[in-house]
Short mmCIF file of C-alpha atoms and ligand atoms in Angstrom, two decimals:
data_model
loop_
_atom_site.label_atom_id
_atom_site.label_comp_id
_atom_site.label_asym_id
_atom_site.label_seq_id
_atom_site.Cartn_x
_atom_site.Cartn_y
_atom_site.Cartn_z
CA MET K 1 25.25 -68.35 52.17
CA LYS K 2 22.91 -66.16 49.84
CA VAL K 3 24.86 -64.43 46.94
CA TYR K 4 22.88 -62.18 44.81
CA LEU K 5 24.65 -61.52 41.40
CA ASP K 6 21.59 -60.34 39.64
CA ASN K 7 21.80 -56.73 40.09
CA ASN K 8 21.14 -55.81 36.61
CA ALA K 9 17.68 -57.35 37.14
CA THR K 10 17.10 -55.30 40.23
CA THR K 11 18.93 -54.35 43.36
CA ARG K 12 18.27 -54.21 47.12
CA ILE K 13 17.09 -50.98 48.45
CA ALA K 14 19.75 -49.14 50.43
CA GLN K 15 18.93 -48.78 54.17
CA GLU K 16 19.36 -44.89 53.70
CA VAL K 17 16.60 -44.92 50.98
CA LEU K 18 14.23 -46.97 53.03
CA ASP K 19 14.64 -44.89 56.11
CA ALA K 20 14.00 -41.63 53.95
CA MET K 21 10.82 -43.14 52.36
CA LEU K 22 9.08 -44.59 55.46
CA PRO K 23 7.74 -41.31 56.65
CA TYR K 24 5.93 -40.77 53.36
CA LEU K 25 4.12 -43.97 53.66
CA THR K 26 3.02 -43.27 57.18
CA GLU K 27 2.39 -39.90 58.69
CA ARG K 28 3.41 -37.86 55.72
CA PHE K 29 0.82 -39.43 53.29
CA GLY K 30 -0.53 -36.14 52.03
CA ASN K 31 -1.17 -35.44 48.25
CA PRO K 32 1.59 -33.02 47.13
CA SER K 33 -0.92 -31.39 44.55
CA SER K 34 -3.41 -30.48 47.43
CA PHE K 35 -4.30 -26.90 48.48
CA HIS K 36 -3.82 -27.52 52.12
CA SER K 37 -0.16 -27.36 53.44
CA PHE K 38 -0.21 -30.92 54.81
CA GLY K 39 -0.17 -31.96 51.31
CA SER K 40 1.26 -29.22 49.45
CA ASP K 41 4.36 -29.08 51.82
CA LEU K 42 5.55 -32.25 50.44
CA MET K 43 6.31 -30.50 47.11
CA GLU K 44 9.50 -29.23 48.86
CA ASP K 45 10.61 -33.09 49.11
CA ILE K 46 9.68 -33.71 45.64
CA GLU K 47 11.89 -30.70 44.33
CA ALA K 48 14.57 -31.78 46.71
CA ALA K 49 14.65 -35.29 45.16
CA ARG K 50 14.52 -33.77 41.65
CA GLU K 51 17.58 -31.75 42.41
CA LYS K 52 19.41 -34.92 43.43
CA VAL K 53 18.63 -36.73 40.34
CA ALA K 54 19.76 -33.73 38.23
CA VAL K 55 23.05 -33.63 39.99
CA LEU K 56 23.60 -37.43 39.16
CA LEU K 57 22.95 -36.58 35.59
CA GLY K 58 24.55 -33.21 35.35
CA ALA K 59 21.26 -31.82 34.39
CA HIS K 60 19.14 -28.96 35.77
CA ALA K 61 16.43 -29.80 38.14
CA GLU K 62 13.68 -28.36 35.87
CA GLU K 63 14.77 -30.83 33.17
CA ILE K 64 13.81 -33.97 35.11
CA VAL K 65 10.34 -35.48 34.86
CA PHE K 66 9.53 -38.28 37.26
CA THR K 67 7.96 -41.31 35.88
CA SER K 68 7.10 -44.96 37.09
CA GLY K 69 10.41 -46.34 35.91
CA GLY K 70 12.64 -47.08 32.92
CA THR K 71 9.92 -48.63 30.71
CA GLU K 72 7.61 -45.52 31.08
CA SER K 73 10.74 -43.13 30.48
CA ASP K 74 11.63 -44.98 27.26
CA ASN K 75 8.09 -45.10 25.98
CA MET K 76 7.60 -41.45 26.77
CA ALA K 77 10.81 -40.37 25.03
CA LEU K 78 10.12 -42.40 21.90
CA ILE K 79 6.40 -41.84 21.47
CA SER K 80 6.46 -38.00 22.45
CA ALA K 81 9.81 -37.04 20.55
CA THR K 82 8.76 -38.78 17.32
CA ALA K 83 5.43 -36.75 17.47
CA ILE K 84 7.05 -33.29 17.59
CA ASN K 85 7.61 -32.64 14.01
CA PRO K 86 5.25 -34.31 11.32
CA LEU K 87 8.28 -34.14 8.76
CA LYS K 88 10.50 -36.15 11.03
CA PRO K 89 8.50 -38.91 12.46
CA GLY K 90 11.23 -41.51 12.07
CA LEU K 91 13.06 -43.37 14.67
CA VAL K 92 16.42 -45.01 14.57
CA ALA K 93 17.48 -47.44 17.43
CA SER K 94 19.50 -50.68 17.69
CA THR K 95 18.71 -54.30 17.53
CA VAL K 96 20.03 -54.70 21.23
CA GLU K 97 18.00 -51.95 22.95
CA HIS K 98 15.75 -53.24 25.94
CA PRO K 99 12.10 -54.36 24.96
CA ALA K 100 10.81 -51.00 26.28
CA VAL K 101 12.50 -49.37 23.42
CA LEU K 102 12.24 -52.18 20.85
CA GLU K 103 8.39 -52.74 21.50
CA THR K 104 7.77 -49.03 21.42
CA ALA K 105 9.66 -48.91 18.06
CA GLU K 106 7.42 -51.71 16.80
CA TYR K 107 4.34 -49.79 17.72
CA ILE K 108 5.85 -46.39 16.07
CA LYS K 109 6.26 -48.46 12.94
CA SER K 110 2.87 -49.82 13.24
CA LYS K 111 1.53 -46.39 12.78
CA GLY K 112 3.17 -46.20 9.51
CA TYR K 113 6.42 -44.14 10.44
CA PRO K 114 9.78 -45.10 9.43
CA VAL K 115 11.68 -47.14 11.85
CA GLY K 116 15.33 -48.63 11.47
CA LEU K 117 17.26 -50.79 13.90
CA SER K 118 21.07 -50.47 13.67
CA GLU K 119 23.27 -53.75 14.05
CA VAL K 120 26.03 -54.43 16.26
CA ASN K 121 29.26 -55.73 15.89
CA GLY K 122 30.38 -59.26 17.23
CA ASP K 123 31.77 -57.72 20.35
CA GLY K 124 28.56 -56.03 21.23
CA THR K 125 29.60 -52.60 20.19
CA LEU K 126 27.47 -50.55 17.95
CA ASN K 127 27.97 -50.78 14.23
CA MET K 128 28.46 -47.13 13.31
CA ASN K 129 28.10 -47.77 9.53
CA SER K 130 24.87 -49.55 9.96
CA LEU K 131 23.48 -46.55 12.14
CA GLU K 132 24.56 -43.89 9.77
CA ARG K 133 22.95 -45.69 6.84
CA LEU K 134 19.60 -45.83 8.50
CA ILE K 135 19.50 -42.06 9.51
CA SER K 136 17.59 -40.06 6.98
CA GLU K 137 15.93 -36.75 6.71
CA GLN K 138 12.95 -38.27 7.96
CA THR K 139 14.57 -39.29 11.27
CA GLY K 140 13.34 -37.26 14.05
CA LEU K 141 14.87 -39.40 17.06
CA VAL K 142 17.82 -41.60 17.45
CA SER K 143 17.62 -43.86 20.51
CA ILE K 144 20.88 -45.80 21.59
CA MET K 145 21.30 -47.21 25.13
CA MET K 146 24.21 -46.03 27.18
CA ALA K 147 25.12 -49.56 28.24
CA ASN K 148 23.59 -52.87 27.36
CA ASN K 149 21.73 -54.78 30.06
CA GLU K 150 22.97 -58.46 29.17
CA THR K 151 26.53 -57.69 28.05
CA GLY K 152 27.45 -54.35 30.04
CA VAL K 153 29.01 -53.08 26.60
CA ILE K 154 28.99 -49.30 26.79
CA MET K 155 27.91 -47.50 23.60
CA PRO K 156 29.47 -44.39 22.16
CA VAL K 157 26.61 -42.02 22.97
CA GLU K 158 28.64 -38.75 22.28
CA LYS K 159 29.31 -39.78 18.94
CA VAL K 160 25.76 -41.02 18.18
CA ALA K 161 24.37 -37.71 19.58
CA ARG K 162 26.69 -35.79 17.35
CA ILE K 163 25.55 -37.67 14.19
CA ALA K 164 21.94 -37.43 15.24
CA HIS K 165 22.15 -33.55 15.66
CA GLU K 166 23.83 -33.27 12.24
CA ALA K 167 20.94 -34.97 10.75
CA GLY K 168 18.47 -32.49 12.58
CA ALA K 169 17.34 -35.59 14.86
CA LEU K 170 17.08 -35.55 18.77
CA PHE K 171 19.10 -38.28 20.73
CA HIS K 172 17.68 -40.15 23.51
CA THR K 173 19.54 -42.82 25.48
CA ASP K 174 18.41 -45.45 27.76
CA ALA K 175 20.69 -45.11 30.67
CA VAL K 176 18.80 -47.48 33.04
CA GLN K 177 21.71 -49.69 33.56
CA ALA K 178 24.59 -47.20 32.92
CA ALA K 179 23.33 -44.36 35.58
CA SER K 180 25.09 -44.99 38.92
CA LYS K 181 27.62 -47.26 37.34
CA ILE K 182 29.64 -44.89 35.02
CA PRO K 183 29.63 -41.04 35.19
CA VAL K 184 26.82 -39.71 33.17
CA ASP K 185 26.97 -35.93 32.08
CA VAL K 186 23.97 -35.18 29.78
CA ARG K 187 25.60 -31.74 28.80
CA SER K 188 29.00 -32.73 27.70
CA SER K 189 27.47 -35.86 25.98
CA GLY K 190 24.98 -33.87 23.97
CA ILE K 191 22.07 -35.93 25.10
CA ASP K 192 18.60 -34.49 24.57
CA LEU K 193 16.49 -37.23 26.61
CA LEU K 194 17.68 -39.91 28.99
CA SER K 195 15.99 -42.54 30.90
CA ILE K 196 16.70 -43.86 34.32
CA SER K 197 15.14 -46.30 36.87
CA ALA K 198 15.58 -46.22 40.60
CA HIS K 199 15.29 -49.87 41.24
CA LYS K 200 18.66 -50.47 39.39
CA PHE K 201 20.61 -48.51 41.95
CA HIS K 202 19.31 -49.30 45.27
CA GLY K 203 16.19 -47.31 45.08
CA PRO K 204 12.66 -48.54 45.14
CA LYS K 205 10.85 -50.25 42.36
CA GLY K 206 8.21 -48.36 40.19
CA VAL K 207 9.81 -45.08 39.93
CA GLY K 208 12.21 -43.39 37.59
CA ALA K 209 12.77 -40.20 35.52
CA LEU K 210 13.18 -38.95 32.07
CA PHE K 211 15.68 -36.06 31.62
CA ILE K 212 14.31 -33.74 28.84
CA ARG K 213 16.65 -31.09 27.62
CA LYS K 214 15.35 -27.58 28.37
CA GLY K 215 14.15 -26.09 25.17
CA ILE K 216 12.76 -29.42 23.95
CA ASP K 217 9.05 -29.07 23.61
CA ILE K 218 7.54 -32.57 23.60
CA PRO K 219 3.85 -33.29 24.03
CA PRO K 220 2.74 -34.76 27.39
CA PHE K 221 2.61 -38.53 27.78
CA MET K 222 0.02 -38.96 30.41
CA LEU K 223 -3.04 -37.10 30.34
CA GLY K 224 -5.25 -36.30 33.34
CA GLY K 225 -3.77 -33.98 35.40
CA TYR K 226 -1.10 -31.12 35.53
CA GLN K 227 1.46 -32.77 37.72
CA GLU K 228 5.01 -32.35 36.32
CA ASN K 229 4.18 -29.30 34.49
CA GLY K 230 1.53 -31.29 32.73
CA MET K 231 4.07 -33.61 31.27
CA ARG K 232 3.06 -36.53 33.24
CA ALA K 233 -0.29 -36.53 34.87
CA GLY K 234 -0.95 -38.79 37.86
CA THR K 235 -0.65 -38.24 41.91
CA TYR K 236 2.92 -38.15 42.84
CA ASN K 237 4.57 -41.26 44.18
CA THR K 238 6.02 -39.22 47.03
CA ALA K 239 7.77 -42.11 48.76
CA GLY K 240 9.09 -43.52 45.44
CA ILE K 241 10.37 -40.04 44.43
CA VAL K 242 11.90 -39.43 47.66
CA GLY K 243 13.76 -42.63 47.56
CA LEU K 244 14.83 -42.20 44.01
CA GLY K 245 16.39 -38.88 45.22
CA VAL K 246 18.41 -40.41 48.01
CA ALA K 247 19.33 -43.62 45.85
CA ALA K 248 20.76 -40.74 43.19
CA GLU K 249 22.43 -38.91 46.00
CA LEU K 250 24.11 -42.21 47.17
CA ALA K 251 25.03 -43.21 43.59
CA THR K 252 26.62 -39.65 43.12
CA ALA K 253 28.65 -40.10 46.11
CA HIS K 254 29.82 -43.68 45.40
CA LEU K 255 30.94 -42.75 41.95
CA SER K 256 33.32 -40.18 43.06
CA GLU K 257 35.08 -42.84 45.44
CA GLU K 258 37.91 -44.42 43.89
CA ASN K 259 37.84 -48.24 43.64
CA CYS K 260 34.87 -48.42 45.85
CA GLY K 261 32.93 -50.05 43.13
CA THR K 262 32.56 -53.45 41.73
CA GLU K 263 35.54 -53.27 39.11
CA LEU K 264 38.00 -55.01 41.21
CA LEU K 265 35.59 -57.69 42.19
CA LEU K 266 34.30 -58.25 38.61
CA GLU K 267 37.97 -58.67 37.56
CA LYS K 268 38.53 -61.29 40.28
CA LEU K 269 35.37 -63.11 39.25
CA GLU K 270 36.29 -63.04 35.60
CA ASN K 271 39.92 -64.07 36.08
CA GLY K 272 38.89 -66.75 38.43
CA ILE K 273 36.33 -68.15 35.97
CA LEU K 274 38.83 -68.29 33.19
CA GLU K 275 41.45 -69.98 35.36
CA LYS K 276 39.00 -72.70 36.90
CA CYS K 277 36.59 -73.10 33.88
CA PRO K 278 38.34 -74.25 30.72
CA GLY K 279 36.69 -73.05 27.64
CA ALA K 280 34.77 -70.10 29.35
CA PHE K 281 34.43 -67.02 27.22
CA ILE K 282 33.56 -63.63 28.41
CA VAL K 283 31.30 -61.82 26.04
CA GLY K 284 32.69 -58.33 24.92
CA ALA K 285 36.06 -59.07 27.00
CA ASP K 286 38.04 -56.48 25.09
CA VAL K 287 35.62 -53.68 24.77
CA GLU K 288 34.50 -51.06 27.22
CA ARG K 289 32.04 -52.51 29.63
CA LEU K 290 30.14 -51.51 32.83
CA PRO K 291 32.23 -52.41 35.86
CA ASN K 292 29.54 -54.73 37.35
CA THR K 293 28.43 -56.84 34.12
CA ALA K 294 30.00 -60.09 32.81
CA THR K 295 28.23 -62.45 30.46
CA VAL K 296 30.11 -65.65 30.24
CA LEU K 297 29.60 -68.52 27.81
CA PHE K 298 30.22 -71.88 29.21
CA ARG K 299 30.14 -73.79 26.06
CA GLY K 300 28.58 -77.22 26.02
CA VAL K 301 26.82 -76.65 29.33
CA GLU K 302 23.18 -75.30 29.29
CA SER K 303 22.73 -72.19 31.40
CA GLU K 304 19.36 -73.27 32.92
CA ALA K 305 21.12 -76.26 34.43
CA VAL K 306 24.00 -74.27 35.71
CA MET K 307 21.59 -71.59 37.08
CA THR K 308 19.36 -74.24 38.90
CA LEU K 309 22.41 -75.90 40.40
CA LEU K 310 23.78 -72.44 41.58
CA ASP K 311 20.38 -71.53 42.92
CA LEU K 312 20.57 -74.68 45.33
CA GLU K 313 23.80 -73.37 46.64
CA GLY K 314 22.35 -69.94 47.19
CA ILE K 315 23.74 -68.15 44.25
CA CYS K 316 21.38 -66.07 42.03
CA VAL K 317 22.63 -65.17 38.58
CA SER K 318 20.71 -64.92 35.36
CA SER K 319 20.80 -66.18 31.79
CA GLY K 320 20.27 -62.76 30.29
CA SER K 321 17.58 -59.98 30.80
CA ALA K 322 15.13 -60.72 33.53
CA CYS K 323 12.26 -59.98 31.08
CA SER K 324 13.33 -62.72 28.58
CA THR K 325 13.67 -65.58 30.95
CA VAL K 326 10.09 -66.70 30.46
CA GLU K 327 10.58 -66.88 26.72
CA GLU K 328 11.85 -70.22 25.26
CA SER K 329 14.11 -68.52 22.70
CA SER K 330 17.77 -67.68 23.69
CA SER K 331 18.94 -64.03 24.14
CA TYR K 332 18.08 -61.71 21.11
CA VAL K 333 21.12 -59.56 22.27
CA LEU K 334 23.60 -62.47 21.60
CA ALA K 335 21.90 -63.37 18.60
CA ALA K 336 22.40 -59.91 17.29
CA MET K 337 26.11 -60.23 17.91
CA GLY K 338 26.19 -63.30 15.66
CA ILE K 339 26.64 -65.89 18.56
CA ASP K 340 25.64 -69.22 17.67
CA PRO K 341 22.05 -70.02 19.30
CA VAL K 342 23.60 -73.33 20.96
CA ASP K 343 26.55 -71.26 22.61
CA ALA K 344 23.92 -68.33 23.43
CA ASN K 345 22.02 -70.88 25.56
CA THR K 346 25.32 -71.49 27.65
CA ALA K 347 25.41 -67.88 28.71
CA LEU K 348 25.27 -66.74 32.25
CA ARG K 349 25.06 -63.24 33.20
CA PHE K 350 26.81 -62.08 36.61
CA SER K 351 25.80 -58.51 37.68
CA LEU K 352 27.42 -57.18 40.92
CA SER K 353 26.47 -54.32 42.98
CA ARG K 354 28.29 -52.08 45.65
CA TYR K 355 27.13 -54.62 48.37
CA THR K 356 28.93 -57.47 46.66
CA THR K 357 31.77 -58.80 48.88
CA GLY K 358 35.18 -60.33 48.09
CA ARG K 359 33.95 -63.58 50.38
CA GLU K 360 30.90 -63.66 48.12
CA ILE K 361 32.94 -64.02 44.94
CA ASP K 362 35.34 -66.50 46.75
CA TYR K 363 32.18 -68.49 47.39
CA VAL K 364 31.06 -68.48 43.60
CA LEU K 365 34.60 -69.32 42.42
CA GLU K 366 34.54 -72.40 44.75
CA VAL K 367 30.96 -73.59 43.87
CA LEU K 368 30.75 -72.77 40.21
CA PRO K 369 33.69 -74.68 38.51
CA PRO K 370 32.76 -78.04 39.78
CA ILE K 371 28.95 -77.46 38.64
CA VAL K 372 30.14 -76.66 35.18
CA GLU K 373 32.67 -79.54 35.14
CA LYS K 374 30.04 -81.97 36.25
CA LEU K 375 27.23 -80.92 33.76
CA ARG K 376 30.08 -80.83 30.81
CA ASP K 377 30.97 -84.36 31.69
CA ILE K 378 27.08 -85.39 31.08
CA SER K 379 26.45 -82.94 28.19
CA PRO K 380 25.74 -84.17 24.62
CA TYR K 381 27.00 -80.87 23.44
CA ALA K 382 30.23 -80.58 25.34
CA ASN K 383 32.44 -81.78 22.63
CA ARG K 384 30.76 -80.11 19.51
N1 PLP Y 1 16.00 -50.45 29.95
C1 PLP Y 1 16.97 -51.14 30.20
C2 PLP Y 1 18.27 -51.18 29.67
C3 PLP Y 1 16.72 -52.06 31.40
O1 PLP Y 1 17.69 -53.02 31.76
C4 PLP Y 1 15.50 -52.25 31.95
C5 PLP Y 1 15.03 -53.13 33.14
O2 PLP Y 1 15.53 -54.21 33.15
C6 PLP Y 1 14.46 -51.21 31.61
C7 PLP Y 1 14.94 -50.45 30.45
C8 PLP Y 1 13.24 -51.11 32.22
O3 PLP Y 1 13.10 -50.55 33.59
P1 PLP Y 1 11.82 -50.60 34.65
O4 PLP Y 1 12.17 -52.03 35.21
O5 PLP Y 1 12.19 -49.49 35.42
O6 PLP Y 1 10.76 -50.45 33.81
#
C-alpha cells in the first residue's frame, strides 16, 4: 500500500487537470502572443483560466498575473512592492515565512533597506506586539503568510492588513499553502498582493499566480516581452496556466462542499496518534490550523529514523518543509517557536489531501505506533 501524506510538499495532479492540459502539449501548441489565430486563439483559454483563479480568491480577473509558481510570486511581490515608493522601501515579514520570502527579504536588506522579521509565539501564531514594534514610517510592505507550511498554523491576515494600511504600507500574503484548503477572499481581508502555486492544490508544477489589487502600480518583475500587460515577460506556459485554472475551479467546488475535505481524517489521525503513541505532542494543537496539516513531536525518537521505516512500509511523510530536508539543521520554524532543537528533530509532518482515504489513515495508525515504540526502546534520548 502506498500512502502519500506529504501534500504540503506537492500534490498529485487531478485527472481533470491533466485531461484539460494535454491538448495544449500536443495539437494546440501555438504561442498565445502570435499574430495568427492558431496562436492568438489560445488567449481565450488563458483568460478563462485567469477568471477561474480570480473566483478562487474573490478577485477580478484583471488582478491576476500568471507566474512560474509560489517562489516567483513571492519574489515579485516583495521586490516590486518595496520599489514603489523610495520613501517607504522597508519590509516587515515574520521569522516563519517560507524561504521564498525570507531569502528575498535578506536580498532587500543587502541593498540597504530596512527589513524586520516579527517573532511568533510558542504555539506558532504571530506575535502581534513584535510585528507592531517593527512597522515604521519607512515600511512600504508587510508580508505575512496566510498559513504556515510546516505547522499549518493560520495567521490573522485581516488584522495584519489593517495594521499595515494604518502605517501606509501594502500587505502581501503568501497563500501558497492556504489557498484551496481554507476560503480566501482578498476583498474582505484587505489583501493587496497574494501568492499561490498550482502544484499545492492538484495542479501542475511550475505555474502559479500573483494577485495584485487593482490600482496598485508595481513595476514589472521580468523584462523582455509584454505578456501579462508587461508585468511578467516570457512566453505563456499555456498548458500550465490552463491546468492552474482547472485546479482552481476544482478547489473552489471542493471548498464549498461540507465535510468533503480532510478535516475529519486529520482529526482521526491526530486522535489515533495521541492514543497509540504515548508522549506524542501536536504542534499548535490549540490554535487554528489548516484542515490538512499536523506536525507531531515524537519526543525521544529521531524523525529521520521514523521516516525511513515508514518509507519501507510505503508511507510518505516529511520532517518539515521539503525545501529544508537537505540541510542538516532542524526546522527554523520550530526553532522560532522556541521548541528545543532535540525535540524539533523528532517532528514529523503529516499533510493530507482530498484524495486521502480513511483506509490510508487506518494503515498509518497500524504501522506508525510500533515503529515509534521500537525506536524509543533503543533511543539514547528517550528518557531525557
Ligand atoms: N510558499 C510556501 C508557504 C510554500 O510552502 C512553498 C512551497 O513549498 C512556496 C512558497 C514555493 O512555491 P513553489 O514550489 O511553487 O515555488
